Coordinates of C-alpha atoms in Angstrom, one line a residue:
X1 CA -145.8 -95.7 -20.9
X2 CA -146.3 -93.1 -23.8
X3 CA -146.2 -95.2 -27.0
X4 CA -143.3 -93.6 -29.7
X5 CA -146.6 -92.2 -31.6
X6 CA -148.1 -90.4 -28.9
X7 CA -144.9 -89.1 -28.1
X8 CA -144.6 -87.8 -31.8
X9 CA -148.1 -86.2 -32.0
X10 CA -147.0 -84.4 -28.7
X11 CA -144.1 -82.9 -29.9
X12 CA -145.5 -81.8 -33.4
X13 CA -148.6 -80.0 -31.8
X14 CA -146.3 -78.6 -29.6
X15 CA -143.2 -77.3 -32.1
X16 CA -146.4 -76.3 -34.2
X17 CA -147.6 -74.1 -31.6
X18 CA -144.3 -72.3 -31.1
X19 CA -143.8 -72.0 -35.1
X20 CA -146.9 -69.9 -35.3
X21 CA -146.2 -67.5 -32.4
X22 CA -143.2 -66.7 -33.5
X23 CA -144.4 -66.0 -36.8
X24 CA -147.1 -64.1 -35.6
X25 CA -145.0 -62.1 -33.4
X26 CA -142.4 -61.6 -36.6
X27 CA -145.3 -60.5 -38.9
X28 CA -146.3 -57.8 -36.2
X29 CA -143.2 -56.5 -35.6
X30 CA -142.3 -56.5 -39.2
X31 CA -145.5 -54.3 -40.6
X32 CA -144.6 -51.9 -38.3
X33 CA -148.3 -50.8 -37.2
X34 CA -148.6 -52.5 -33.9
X35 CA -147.2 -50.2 -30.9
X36 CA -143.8 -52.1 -29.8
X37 CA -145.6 -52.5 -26.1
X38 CA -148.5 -53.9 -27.5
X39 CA -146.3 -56.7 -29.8
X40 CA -144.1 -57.2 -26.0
X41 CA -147.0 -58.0 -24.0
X42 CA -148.5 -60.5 -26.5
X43 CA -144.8 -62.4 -27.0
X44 CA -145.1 -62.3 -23.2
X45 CA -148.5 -63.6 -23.3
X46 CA -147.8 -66.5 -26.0
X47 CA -144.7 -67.8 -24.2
X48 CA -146.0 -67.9 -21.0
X49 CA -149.0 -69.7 -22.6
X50 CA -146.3 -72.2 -24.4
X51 CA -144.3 -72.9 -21.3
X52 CA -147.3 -74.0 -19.2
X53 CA -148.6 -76.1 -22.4
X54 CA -145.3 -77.2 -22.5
X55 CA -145.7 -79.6 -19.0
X56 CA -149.5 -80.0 -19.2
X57 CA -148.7 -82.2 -22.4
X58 CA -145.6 -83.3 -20.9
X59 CA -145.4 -84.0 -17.8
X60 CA -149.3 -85.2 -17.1
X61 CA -150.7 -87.7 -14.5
X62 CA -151.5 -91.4 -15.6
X63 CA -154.7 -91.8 -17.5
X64 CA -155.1 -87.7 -17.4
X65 CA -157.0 -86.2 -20.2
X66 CA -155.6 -82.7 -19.8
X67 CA -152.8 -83.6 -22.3
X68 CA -155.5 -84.1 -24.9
X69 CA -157.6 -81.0 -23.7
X70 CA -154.1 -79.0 -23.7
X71 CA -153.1 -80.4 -27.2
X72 CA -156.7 -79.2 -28.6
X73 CA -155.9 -75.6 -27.2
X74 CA -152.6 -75.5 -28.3
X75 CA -154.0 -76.4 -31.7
X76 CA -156.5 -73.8 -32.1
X77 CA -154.1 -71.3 -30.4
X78 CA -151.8 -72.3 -33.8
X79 CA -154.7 -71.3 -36.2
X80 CA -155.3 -68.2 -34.5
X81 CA -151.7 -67.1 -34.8
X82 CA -151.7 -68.7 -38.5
X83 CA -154.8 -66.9 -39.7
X84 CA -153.1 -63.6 -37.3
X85 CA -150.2 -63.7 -39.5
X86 CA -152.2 -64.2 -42.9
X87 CA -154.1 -61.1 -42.0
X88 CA -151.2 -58.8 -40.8
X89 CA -149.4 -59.5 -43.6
X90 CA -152.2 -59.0 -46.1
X91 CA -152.4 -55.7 -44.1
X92 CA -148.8 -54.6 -44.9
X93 CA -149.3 -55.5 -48.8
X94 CA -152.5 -53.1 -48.5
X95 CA -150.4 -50.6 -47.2
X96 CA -147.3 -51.3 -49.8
X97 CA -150.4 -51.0 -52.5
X98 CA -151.7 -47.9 -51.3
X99 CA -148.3 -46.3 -51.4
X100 CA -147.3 -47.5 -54.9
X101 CA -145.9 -44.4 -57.1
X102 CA -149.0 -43.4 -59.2
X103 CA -148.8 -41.7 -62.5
X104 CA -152.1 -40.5 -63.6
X105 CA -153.5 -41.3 -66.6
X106 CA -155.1 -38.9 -69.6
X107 CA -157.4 -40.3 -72.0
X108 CA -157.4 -38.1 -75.3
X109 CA -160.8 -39.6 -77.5
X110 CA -161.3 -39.5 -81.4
X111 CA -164.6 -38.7 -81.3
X112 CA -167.5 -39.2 -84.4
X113 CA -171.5 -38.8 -84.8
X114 CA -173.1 -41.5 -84.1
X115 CA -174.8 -41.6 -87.5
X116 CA -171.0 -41.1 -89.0
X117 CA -169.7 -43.5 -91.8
X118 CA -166.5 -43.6 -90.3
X119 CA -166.8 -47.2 -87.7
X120 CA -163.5 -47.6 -86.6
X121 CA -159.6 -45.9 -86.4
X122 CA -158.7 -47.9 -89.7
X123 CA -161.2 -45.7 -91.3
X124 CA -159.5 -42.3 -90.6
X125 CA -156.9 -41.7 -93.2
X126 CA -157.9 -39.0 -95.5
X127 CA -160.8 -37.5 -93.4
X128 CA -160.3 -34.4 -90.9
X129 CA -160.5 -34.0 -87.2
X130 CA -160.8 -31.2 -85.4
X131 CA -158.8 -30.0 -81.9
X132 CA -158.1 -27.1 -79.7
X133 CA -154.2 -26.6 -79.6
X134 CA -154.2 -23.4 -77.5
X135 CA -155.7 -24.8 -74.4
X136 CA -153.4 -27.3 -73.7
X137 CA -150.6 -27.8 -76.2
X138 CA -148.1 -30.4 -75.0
X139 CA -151.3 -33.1 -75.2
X140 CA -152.5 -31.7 -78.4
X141 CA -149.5 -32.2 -79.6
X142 CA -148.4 -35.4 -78.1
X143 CA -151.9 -36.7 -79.4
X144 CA -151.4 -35.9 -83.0
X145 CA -148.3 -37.4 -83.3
X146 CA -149.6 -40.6 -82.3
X147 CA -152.9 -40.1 -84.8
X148 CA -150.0 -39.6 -87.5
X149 CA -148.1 -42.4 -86.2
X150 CA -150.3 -45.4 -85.7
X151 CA -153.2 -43.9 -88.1
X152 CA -152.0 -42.2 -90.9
X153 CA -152.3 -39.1 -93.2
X154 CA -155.5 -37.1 -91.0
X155 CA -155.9 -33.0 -91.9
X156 CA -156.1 -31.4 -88.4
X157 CA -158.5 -28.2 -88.3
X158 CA -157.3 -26.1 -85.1
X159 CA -160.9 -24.9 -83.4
X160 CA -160.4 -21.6 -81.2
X161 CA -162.7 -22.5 -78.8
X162 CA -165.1 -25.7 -77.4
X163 CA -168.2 -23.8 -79.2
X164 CA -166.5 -23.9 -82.9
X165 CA -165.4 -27.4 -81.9
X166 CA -168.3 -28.6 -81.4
X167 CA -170.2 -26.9 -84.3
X168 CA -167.7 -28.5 -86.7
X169 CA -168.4 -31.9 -85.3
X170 CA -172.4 -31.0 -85.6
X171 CA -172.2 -29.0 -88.9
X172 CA -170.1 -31.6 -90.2
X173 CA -167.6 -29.7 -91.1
X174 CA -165.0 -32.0 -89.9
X175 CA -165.3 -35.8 -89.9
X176 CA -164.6 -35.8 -86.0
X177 CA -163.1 -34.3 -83.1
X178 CA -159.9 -35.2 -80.8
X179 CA -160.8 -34.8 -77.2
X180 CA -159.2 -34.9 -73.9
X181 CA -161.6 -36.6 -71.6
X182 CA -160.8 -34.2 -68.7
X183 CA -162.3 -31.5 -70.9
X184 CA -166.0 -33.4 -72.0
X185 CA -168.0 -31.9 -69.4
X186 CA -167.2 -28.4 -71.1
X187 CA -168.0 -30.0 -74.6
X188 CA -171.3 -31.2 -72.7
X189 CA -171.9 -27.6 -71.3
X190 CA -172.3 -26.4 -75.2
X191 CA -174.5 -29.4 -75.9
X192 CA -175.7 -31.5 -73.5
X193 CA -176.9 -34.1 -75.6
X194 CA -173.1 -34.4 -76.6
X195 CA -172.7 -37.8 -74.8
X196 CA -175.7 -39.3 -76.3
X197 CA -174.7 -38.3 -80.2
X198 CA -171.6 -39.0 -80.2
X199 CA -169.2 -42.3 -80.5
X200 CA -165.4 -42.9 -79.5
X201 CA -163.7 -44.9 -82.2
X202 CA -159.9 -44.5 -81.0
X203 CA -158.6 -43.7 -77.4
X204 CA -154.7 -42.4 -76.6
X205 CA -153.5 -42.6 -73.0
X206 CA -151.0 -41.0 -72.0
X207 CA -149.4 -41.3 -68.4
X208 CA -148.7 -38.0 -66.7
X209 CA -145.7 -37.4 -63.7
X210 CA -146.7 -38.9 -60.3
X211 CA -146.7 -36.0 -57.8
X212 CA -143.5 -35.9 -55.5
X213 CA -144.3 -35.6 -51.9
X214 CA -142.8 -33.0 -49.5
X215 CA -142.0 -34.8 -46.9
X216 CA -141.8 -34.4 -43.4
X217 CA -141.3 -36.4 -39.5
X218 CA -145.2 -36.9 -39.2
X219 CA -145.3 -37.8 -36.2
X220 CA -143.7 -34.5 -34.9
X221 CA -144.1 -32.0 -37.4
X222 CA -146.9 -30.4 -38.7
X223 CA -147.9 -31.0 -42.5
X224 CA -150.5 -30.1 -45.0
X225 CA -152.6 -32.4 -47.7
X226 CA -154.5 -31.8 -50.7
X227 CA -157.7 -33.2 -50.7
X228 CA -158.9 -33.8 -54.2
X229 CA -162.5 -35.4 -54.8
X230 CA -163.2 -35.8 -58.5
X231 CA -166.3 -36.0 -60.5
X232 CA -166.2 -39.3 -62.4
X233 CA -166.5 -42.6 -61.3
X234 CA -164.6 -45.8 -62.2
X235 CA -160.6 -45.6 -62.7
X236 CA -159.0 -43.0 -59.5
X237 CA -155.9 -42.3 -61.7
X238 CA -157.6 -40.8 -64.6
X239 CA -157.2 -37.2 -64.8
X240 CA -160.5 -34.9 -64.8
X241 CA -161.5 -31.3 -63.1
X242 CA -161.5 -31.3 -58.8
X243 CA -165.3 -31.4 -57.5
X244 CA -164.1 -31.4 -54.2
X245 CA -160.8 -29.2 -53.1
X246 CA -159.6 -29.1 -49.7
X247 CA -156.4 -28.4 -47.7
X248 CA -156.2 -29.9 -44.2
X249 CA -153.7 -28.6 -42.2
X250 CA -152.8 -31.5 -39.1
X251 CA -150.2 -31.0 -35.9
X252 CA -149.8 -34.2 -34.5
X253 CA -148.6 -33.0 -31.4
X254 CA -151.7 -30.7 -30.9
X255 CA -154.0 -33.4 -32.3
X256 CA -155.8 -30.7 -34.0
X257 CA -157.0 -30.4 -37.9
X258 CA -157.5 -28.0 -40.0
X259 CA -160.1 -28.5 -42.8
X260 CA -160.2 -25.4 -45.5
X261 CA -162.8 -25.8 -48.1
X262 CA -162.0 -24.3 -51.2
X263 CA -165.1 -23.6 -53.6
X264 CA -164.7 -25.2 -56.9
X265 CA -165.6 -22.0 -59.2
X266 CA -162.5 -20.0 -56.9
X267 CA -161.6 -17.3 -59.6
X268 CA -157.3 -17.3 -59.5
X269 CA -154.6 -17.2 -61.7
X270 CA -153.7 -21.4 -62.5
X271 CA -149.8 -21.9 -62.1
X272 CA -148.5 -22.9 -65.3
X273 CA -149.6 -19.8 -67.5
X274 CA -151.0 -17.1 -64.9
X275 CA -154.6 -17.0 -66.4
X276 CA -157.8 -17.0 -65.0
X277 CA -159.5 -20.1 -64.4
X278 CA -162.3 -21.7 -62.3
X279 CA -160.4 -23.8 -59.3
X280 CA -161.9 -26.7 -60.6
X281 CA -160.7 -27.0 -64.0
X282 CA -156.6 -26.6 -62.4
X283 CA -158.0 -30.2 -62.2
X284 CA -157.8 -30.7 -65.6
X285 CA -154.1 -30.0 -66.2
X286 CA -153.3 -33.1 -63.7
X287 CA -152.8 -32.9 -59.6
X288 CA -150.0 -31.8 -59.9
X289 CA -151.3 -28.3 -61.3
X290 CA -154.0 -28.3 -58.3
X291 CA -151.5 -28.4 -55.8
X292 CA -149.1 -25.5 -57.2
X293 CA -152.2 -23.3 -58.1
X294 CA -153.4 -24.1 -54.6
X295 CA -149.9 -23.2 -52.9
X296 CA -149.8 -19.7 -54.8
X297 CA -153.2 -19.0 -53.3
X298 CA -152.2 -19.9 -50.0
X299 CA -148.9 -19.3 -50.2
X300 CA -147.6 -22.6 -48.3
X301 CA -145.8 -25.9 -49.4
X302 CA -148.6 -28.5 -49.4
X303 CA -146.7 -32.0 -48.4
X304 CA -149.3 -34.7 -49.2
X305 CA -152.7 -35.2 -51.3
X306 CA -155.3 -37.5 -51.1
X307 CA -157.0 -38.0 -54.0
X308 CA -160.6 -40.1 -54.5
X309 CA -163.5 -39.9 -56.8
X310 CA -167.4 -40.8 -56.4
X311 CA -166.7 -45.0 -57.1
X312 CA -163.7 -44.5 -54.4
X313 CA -166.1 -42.4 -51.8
X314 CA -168.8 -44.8 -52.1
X315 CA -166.8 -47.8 -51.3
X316 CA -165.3 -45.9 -48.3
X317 CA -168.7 -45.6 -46.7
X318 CA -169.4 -48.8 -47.4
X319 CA -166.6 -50.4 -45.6
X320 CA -167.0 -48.3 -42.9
X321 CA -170.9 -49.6 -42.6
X322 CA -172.3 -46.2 -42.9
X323 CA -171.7 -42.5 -41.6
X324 CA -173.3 -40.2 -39.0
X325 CA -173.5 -36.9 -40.4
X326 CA -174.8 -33.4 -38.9
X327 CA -177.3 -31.2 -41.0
X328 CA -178.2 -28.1 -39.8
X329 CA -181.0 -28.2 -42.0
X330 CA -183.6 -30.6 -43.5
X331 CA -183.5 -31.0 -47.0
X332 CA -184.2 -33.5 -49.9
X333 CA -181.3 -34.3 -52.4
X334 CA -181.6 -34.0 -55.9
X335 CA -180.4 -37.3 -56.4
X336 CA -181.8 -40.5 -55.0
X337 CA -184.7 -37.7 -52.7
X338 CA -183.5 -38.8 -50.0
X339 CA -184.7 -37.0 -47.1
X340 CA -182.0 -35.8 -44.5
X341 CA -183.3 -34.7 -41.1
X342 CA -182.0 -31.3 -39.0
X343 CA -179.5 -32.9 -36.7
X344 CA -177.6 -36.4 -36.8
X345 CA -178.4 -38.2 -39.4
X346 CA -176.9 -42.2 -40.5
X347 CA -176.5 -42.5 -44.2
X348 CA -175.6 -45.4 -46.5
X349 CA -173.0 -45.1 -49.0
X350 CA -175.5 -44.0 -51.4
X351 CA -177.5 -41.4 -49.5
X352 CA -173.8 -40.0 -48.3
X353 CA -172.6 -39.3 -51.9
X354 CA -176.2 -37.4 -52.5
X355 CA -175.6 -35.6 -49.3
X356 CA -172.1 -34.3 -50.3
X357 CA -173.3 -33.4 -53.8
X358 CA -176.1 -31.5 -53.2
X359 CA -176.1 -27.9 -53.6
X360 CA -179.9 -26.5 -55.5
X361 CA -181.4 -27.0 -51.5
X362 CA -179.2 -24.0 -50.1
X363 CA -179.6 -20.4 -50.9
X364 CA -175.8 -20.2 -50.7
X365 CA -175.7 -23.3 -52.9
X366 CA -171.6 -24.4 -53.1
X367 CA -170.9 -22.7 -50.3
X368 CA -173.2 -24.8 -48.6
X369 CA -172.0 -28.1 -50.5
X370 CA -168.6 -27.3 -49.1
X371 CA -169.6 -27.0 -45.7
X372 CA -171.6 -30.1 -45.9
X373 CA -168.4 -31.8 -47.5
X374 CA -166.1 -30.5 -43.9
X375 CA -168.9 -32.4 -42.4
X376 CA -168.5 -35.7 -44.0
X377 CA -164.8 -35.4 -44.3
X378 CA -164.7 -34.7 -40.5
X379 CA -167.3 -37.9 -39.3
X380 CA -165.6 -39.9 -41.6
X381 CA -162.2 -39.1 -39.7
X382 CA -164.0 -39.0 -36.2
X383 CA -165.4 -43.3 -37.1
X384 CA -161.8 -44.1 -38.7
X385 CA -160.3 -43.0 -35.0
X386 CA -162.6 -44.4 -32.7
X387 CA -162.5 -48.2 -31.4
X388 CA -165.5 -48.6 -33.7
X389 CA -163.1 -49.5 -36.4
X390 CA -161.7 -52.2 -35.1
X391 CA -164.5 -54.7 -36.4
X392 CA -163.9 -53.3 -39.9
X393 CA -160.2 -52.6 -40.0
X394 CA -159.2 -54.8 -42.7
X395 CA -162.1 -54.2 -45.0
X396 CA -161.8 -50.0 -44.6
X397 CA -158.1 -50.7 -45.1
X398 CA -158.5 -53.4 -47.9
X399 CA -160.8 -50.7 -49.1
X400 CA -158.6 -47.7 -49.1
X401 CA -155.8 -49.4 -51.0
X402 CA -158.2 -49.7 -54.2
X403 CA -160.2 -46.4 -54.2
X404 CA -157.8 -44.1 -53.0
X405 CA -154.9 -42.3 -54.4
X406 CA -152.0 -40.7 -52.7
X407 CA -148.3 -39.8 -52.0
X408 CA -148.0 -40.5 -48.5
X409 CA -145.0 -42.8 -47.8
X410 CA -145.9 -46.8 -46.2
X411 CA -143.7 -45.4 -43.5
X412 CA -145.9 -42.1 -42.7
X413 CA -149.2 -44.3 -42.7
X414 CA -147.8 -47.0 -40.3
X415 CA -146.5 -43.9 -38.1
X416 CA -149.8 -42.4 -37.7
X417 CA -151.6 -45.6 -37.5
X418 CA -149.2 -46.5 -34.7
X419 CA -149.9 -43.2 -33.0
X420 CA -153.2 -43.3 -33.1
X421 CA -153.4 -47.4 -31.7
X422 CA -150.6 -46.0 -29.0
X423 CA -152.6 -43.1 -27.9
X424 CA -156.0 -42.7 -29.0
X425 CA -156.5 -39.4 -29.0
X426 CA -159.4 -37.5 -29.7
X427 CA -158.6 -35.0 -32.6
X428 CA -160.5 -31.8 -32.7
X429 CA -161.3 -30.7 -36.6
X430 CA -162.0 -27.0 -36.9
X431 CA -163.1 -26.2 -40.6
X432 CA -162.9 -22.8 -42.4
X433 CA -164.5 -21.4 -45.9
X434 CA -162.9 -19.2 -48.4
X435 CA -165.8 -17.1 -49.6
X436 CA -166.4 -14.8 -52.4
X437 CA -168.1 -12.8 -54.3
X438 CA -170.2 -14.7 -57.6
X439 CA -169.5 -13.2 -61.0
X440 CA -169.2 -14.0 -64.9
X441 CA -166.0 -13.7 -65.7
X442 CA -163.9 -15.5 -69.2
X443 CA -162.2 -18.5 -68.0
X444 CA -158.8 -19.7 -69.6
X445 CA -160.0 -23.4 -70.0
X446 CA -163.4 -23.1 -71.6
X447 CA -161.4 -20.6 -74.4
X448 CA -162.0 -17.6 -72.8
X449 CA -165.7 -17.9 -72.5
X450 CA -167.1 -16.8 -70.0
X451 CA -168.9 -18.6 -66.9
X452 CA -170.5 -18.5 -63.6
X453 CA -167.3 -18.1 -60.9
X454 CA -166.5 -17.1 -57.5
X455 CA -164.2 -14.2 -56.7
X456 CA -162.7 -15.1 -53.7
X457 CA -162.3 -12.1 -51.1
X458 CA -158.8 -11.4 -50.2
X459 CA -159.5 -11.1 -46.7
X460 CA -161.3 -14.5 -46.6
X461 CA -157.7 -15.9 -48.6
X462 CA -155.8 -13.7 -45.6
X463 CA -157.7 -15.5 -42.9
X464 CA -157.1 -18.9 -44.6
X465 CA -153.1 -18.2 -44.3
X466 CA -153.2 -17.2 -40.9
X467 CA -155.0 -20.4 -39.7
X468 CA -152.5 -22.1 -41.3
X469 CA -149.5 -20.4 -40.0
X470 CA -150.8 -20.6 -36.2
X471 CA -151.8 -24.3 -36.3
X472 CA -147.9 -24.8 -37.9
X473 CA -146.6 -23.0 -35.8
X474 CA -148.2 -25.1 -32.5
X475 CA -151.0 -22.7 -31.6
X476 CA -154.1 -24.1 -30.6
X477 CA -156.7 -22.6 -33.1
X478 CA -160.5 -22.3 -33.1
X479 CA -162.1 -21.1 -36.5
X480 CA -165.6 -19.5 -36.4
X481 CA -167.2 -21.9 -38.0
X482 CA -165.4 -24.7 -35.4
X483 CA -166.3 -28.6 -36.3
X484 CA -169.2 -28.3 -38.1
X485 CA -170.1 -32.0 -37.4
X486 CA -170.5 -31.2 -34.1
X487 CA -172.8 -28.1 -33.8
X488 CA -175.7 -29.8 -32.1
X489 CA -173.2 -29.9 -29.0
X490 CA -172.7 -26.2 -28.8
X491 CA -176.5 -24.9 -29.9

């Protein structure tokens, strides 16, 4: 006869057991990433599994060990569902995380010599800083009503351009300089050692819009998104010029993509004021002035953007364990010399930031970096797709949350996740240049100054638009250049 304790371990391994599968099975259905079939079967599965367990403890022979052997399994069956259900639902607060509204974030510097008297904010009073109030107004003027505010009486000298700027600051003819961050690397271009003999002694930020998404059914429409890559590392939200700008056009019925690379030094008219700027620097006036600079070029309604900078890219290739990447050419990067090979070659997250960055190897220089940045983009797409993610799912997606930025809905990301776990296609990524001619020509953000830029041809822009329009419109498109991480299959 069962004593009452043996009777009470049976029931609570058992009741234990069914807990956890039906928690299990809750927390998948509730994330809404696992295909409904797949989250049917494995209910299936788990009570099938429970109703045999459930007369193998039960209902067993006299002096049987199976009840014990049954209990065991039925006990490590519980922590797989428990630690199942820990991990799905850490995967829906990744996903929740990733899709937070994001307002970027401008840092505007008071910036000294390094020999200067002047130590610390309390200092200021009395003493003069100089600015630039024609190149972006609305934070000049936001960031002196905060020096007068929380600082106090401070004579503002208006600079015309980042070369007076900067020889005030040097000449000493003001006590120091108000700078938004986003614009350093043009202070550094008039004096490199800007970085090194200088000193910030009081930092405004100031939180810009978030950047509404257009959205659409993306599991049966077609859409575009931004991709942004900036040139800083640490902090994703903080605003700074566009190293990397692409538009990928993707049909999800077609399973194709469209990757369009467009050169940073692009010479067009930036949205808010109609002058002539380097693409790159739109990047300065926030994402949101990328994306309507971009759609006047292209003359389309960009839905999405996906925004990262070097910290968030090298994490990405971390998780992942490394990319394979396709060089048509051999060639040592400038940074880290690291050698890459003509043909496939496997990079670590360090060699793959040097690989997308390069540029002095190639006669065509950005051109090149661009195509070179369709490759990565395109083999990091191609290992996020295949079954090889599966052993690194949570880390990539753990990953993701931190280092990248976007406006994609939780609901669009478990849609296409589901799609892709549902189907697994194969997507084919054909890429596409815009191309110019290079010039010097006065650029709006450097003061009118002029610097080394790319005048895009029209018919390149042209060709562009009708790419788009035929892969929107359901066509099955194939560029020139087709998927460029894939050229040793078709030499």
């Amino acid at each position: 006869m069962k004593t009452q304790l043996e009777k009470s371990v049976n029931i609570g391994v058992y009741l234990l057991q069914i807990i956890a599968s039906i928690v299990f099975i809750y927390m998948l259905y509730t994330i809404h990433f696992i295909p409904m079939n797949y989250i049917i079967i494995l209910a299936i599965v788990l009570c099938l599994l429970s109703i045999g367990e459930y007369f193998l403890i039960f209902y067993k022979k006299q002096k049987s060990k199976r009840s014990i052997i049954t209990q065991i399994m039925s006990v490590l069956l519980s922590v797989v569902c428990i630690v199942g259900s820990t991990y799905v639902y850490k995967m829906g607060e990744v996903v929740d995380l990733l899709t937070d509204e994001v307002f970027q974030k401008r840092a505007i510097s008071i910036i000294v010599l390094e020999d200067s008297s002047i130590r610390n904010d309390h200092q200021l009073p009395q003493h003069s800083l100089g600015y630039i109030s024609s190149i972006d107004t609305t934070t000049m003027k936001y960031a002196t009503n905060d020096i007068t505010k929380n600082i106090g009486d401070i004579e503002f000298v208006d600079c015309k351009d980042f070369k007076e700027l900067v020889d005030s600051l040097y000449s000493k003819k003001v006590d120091g300089i108000i700078l938004d961050e986003a614009f350093r690397h043009l202070i550094e271009q008039e004096k490199e050692s800007f970085s090194d003999d200088t000193r910030v002694i009081y930092q405004i930020i100031k939180d810009e819009d978030s950047v509404n998404a257009k959205s659409v059914d993306v599991l049966n429409k077609p859409f575009l998104v931004f991709i942004s890559g900036n040139d800083m590392y640490g902090e994703i939200t903080t605003i700074s010029r566009s190293d990397v700008n692409m538009l990928a056009a993707i049909n999800p019925l077609t399973h194709q993509v469209l990757l369009i690379s467009i050169p940073r030094d692009t010479y067009y008219p930036l949205n808010r004021n109609g002058q002539y700027d380097k693409f790159t620097h739109a990047g300065i006036y926030g994402l949101q002035e990328s994306i309507d600079t971009l759609e006047d070029m292209l003359s389309e309604d960009i839905n999405y953007y996906v925004r990262m900078n070097f910290t968030s890219f090298i994490n990405i290739v971390d998780a992942l364990g490394g990319i394979t990447v396709y060089s048509p050419s051999s060639f040592t990067t400038r940074i880290g010399k690291y050698n890459i090979e003509e043909g496939e070659n496997t990079l670590n997250a360090k060699q793959a930031l040097a690989f997308v960055r390069e540029r002095k190897s190639f006669v065509d220089g950005d051109f090149a970096r661009g195509r070179n940045q369709q490759r990565m983009i395109a083999a990091i797409i191609d290992k996020i797709c295949s079954p090889a993610i599966l052993t690194s799912f949570s880390s990539v997606l753990d990953t993701i949350s931190q280092s990248v930025e976007t406006n994609f809905s939780s609901t669009d990301i478990n849609a296409l996740v589901q799609m892709q776990l549902t189907q697994m296609p194969s997507w084919d990524i054909q890429t596409y240049q815009i191309i110019g001619d290079p010039a010097m020509k006065p650029c709006y953000s450097s003061g009118g100054v002029e610097a080394s830029v790319v005048i895009p041809y029209s018919t390149s822009i042209d060709k562009a638009r009708e790419y788009i329009d035929l892969l929107m419109a359901g066509e099955t498109i194939q560029t020139e250049a087709g998927n460029l991480n894939k050229e040793e299959v078709s030499e």
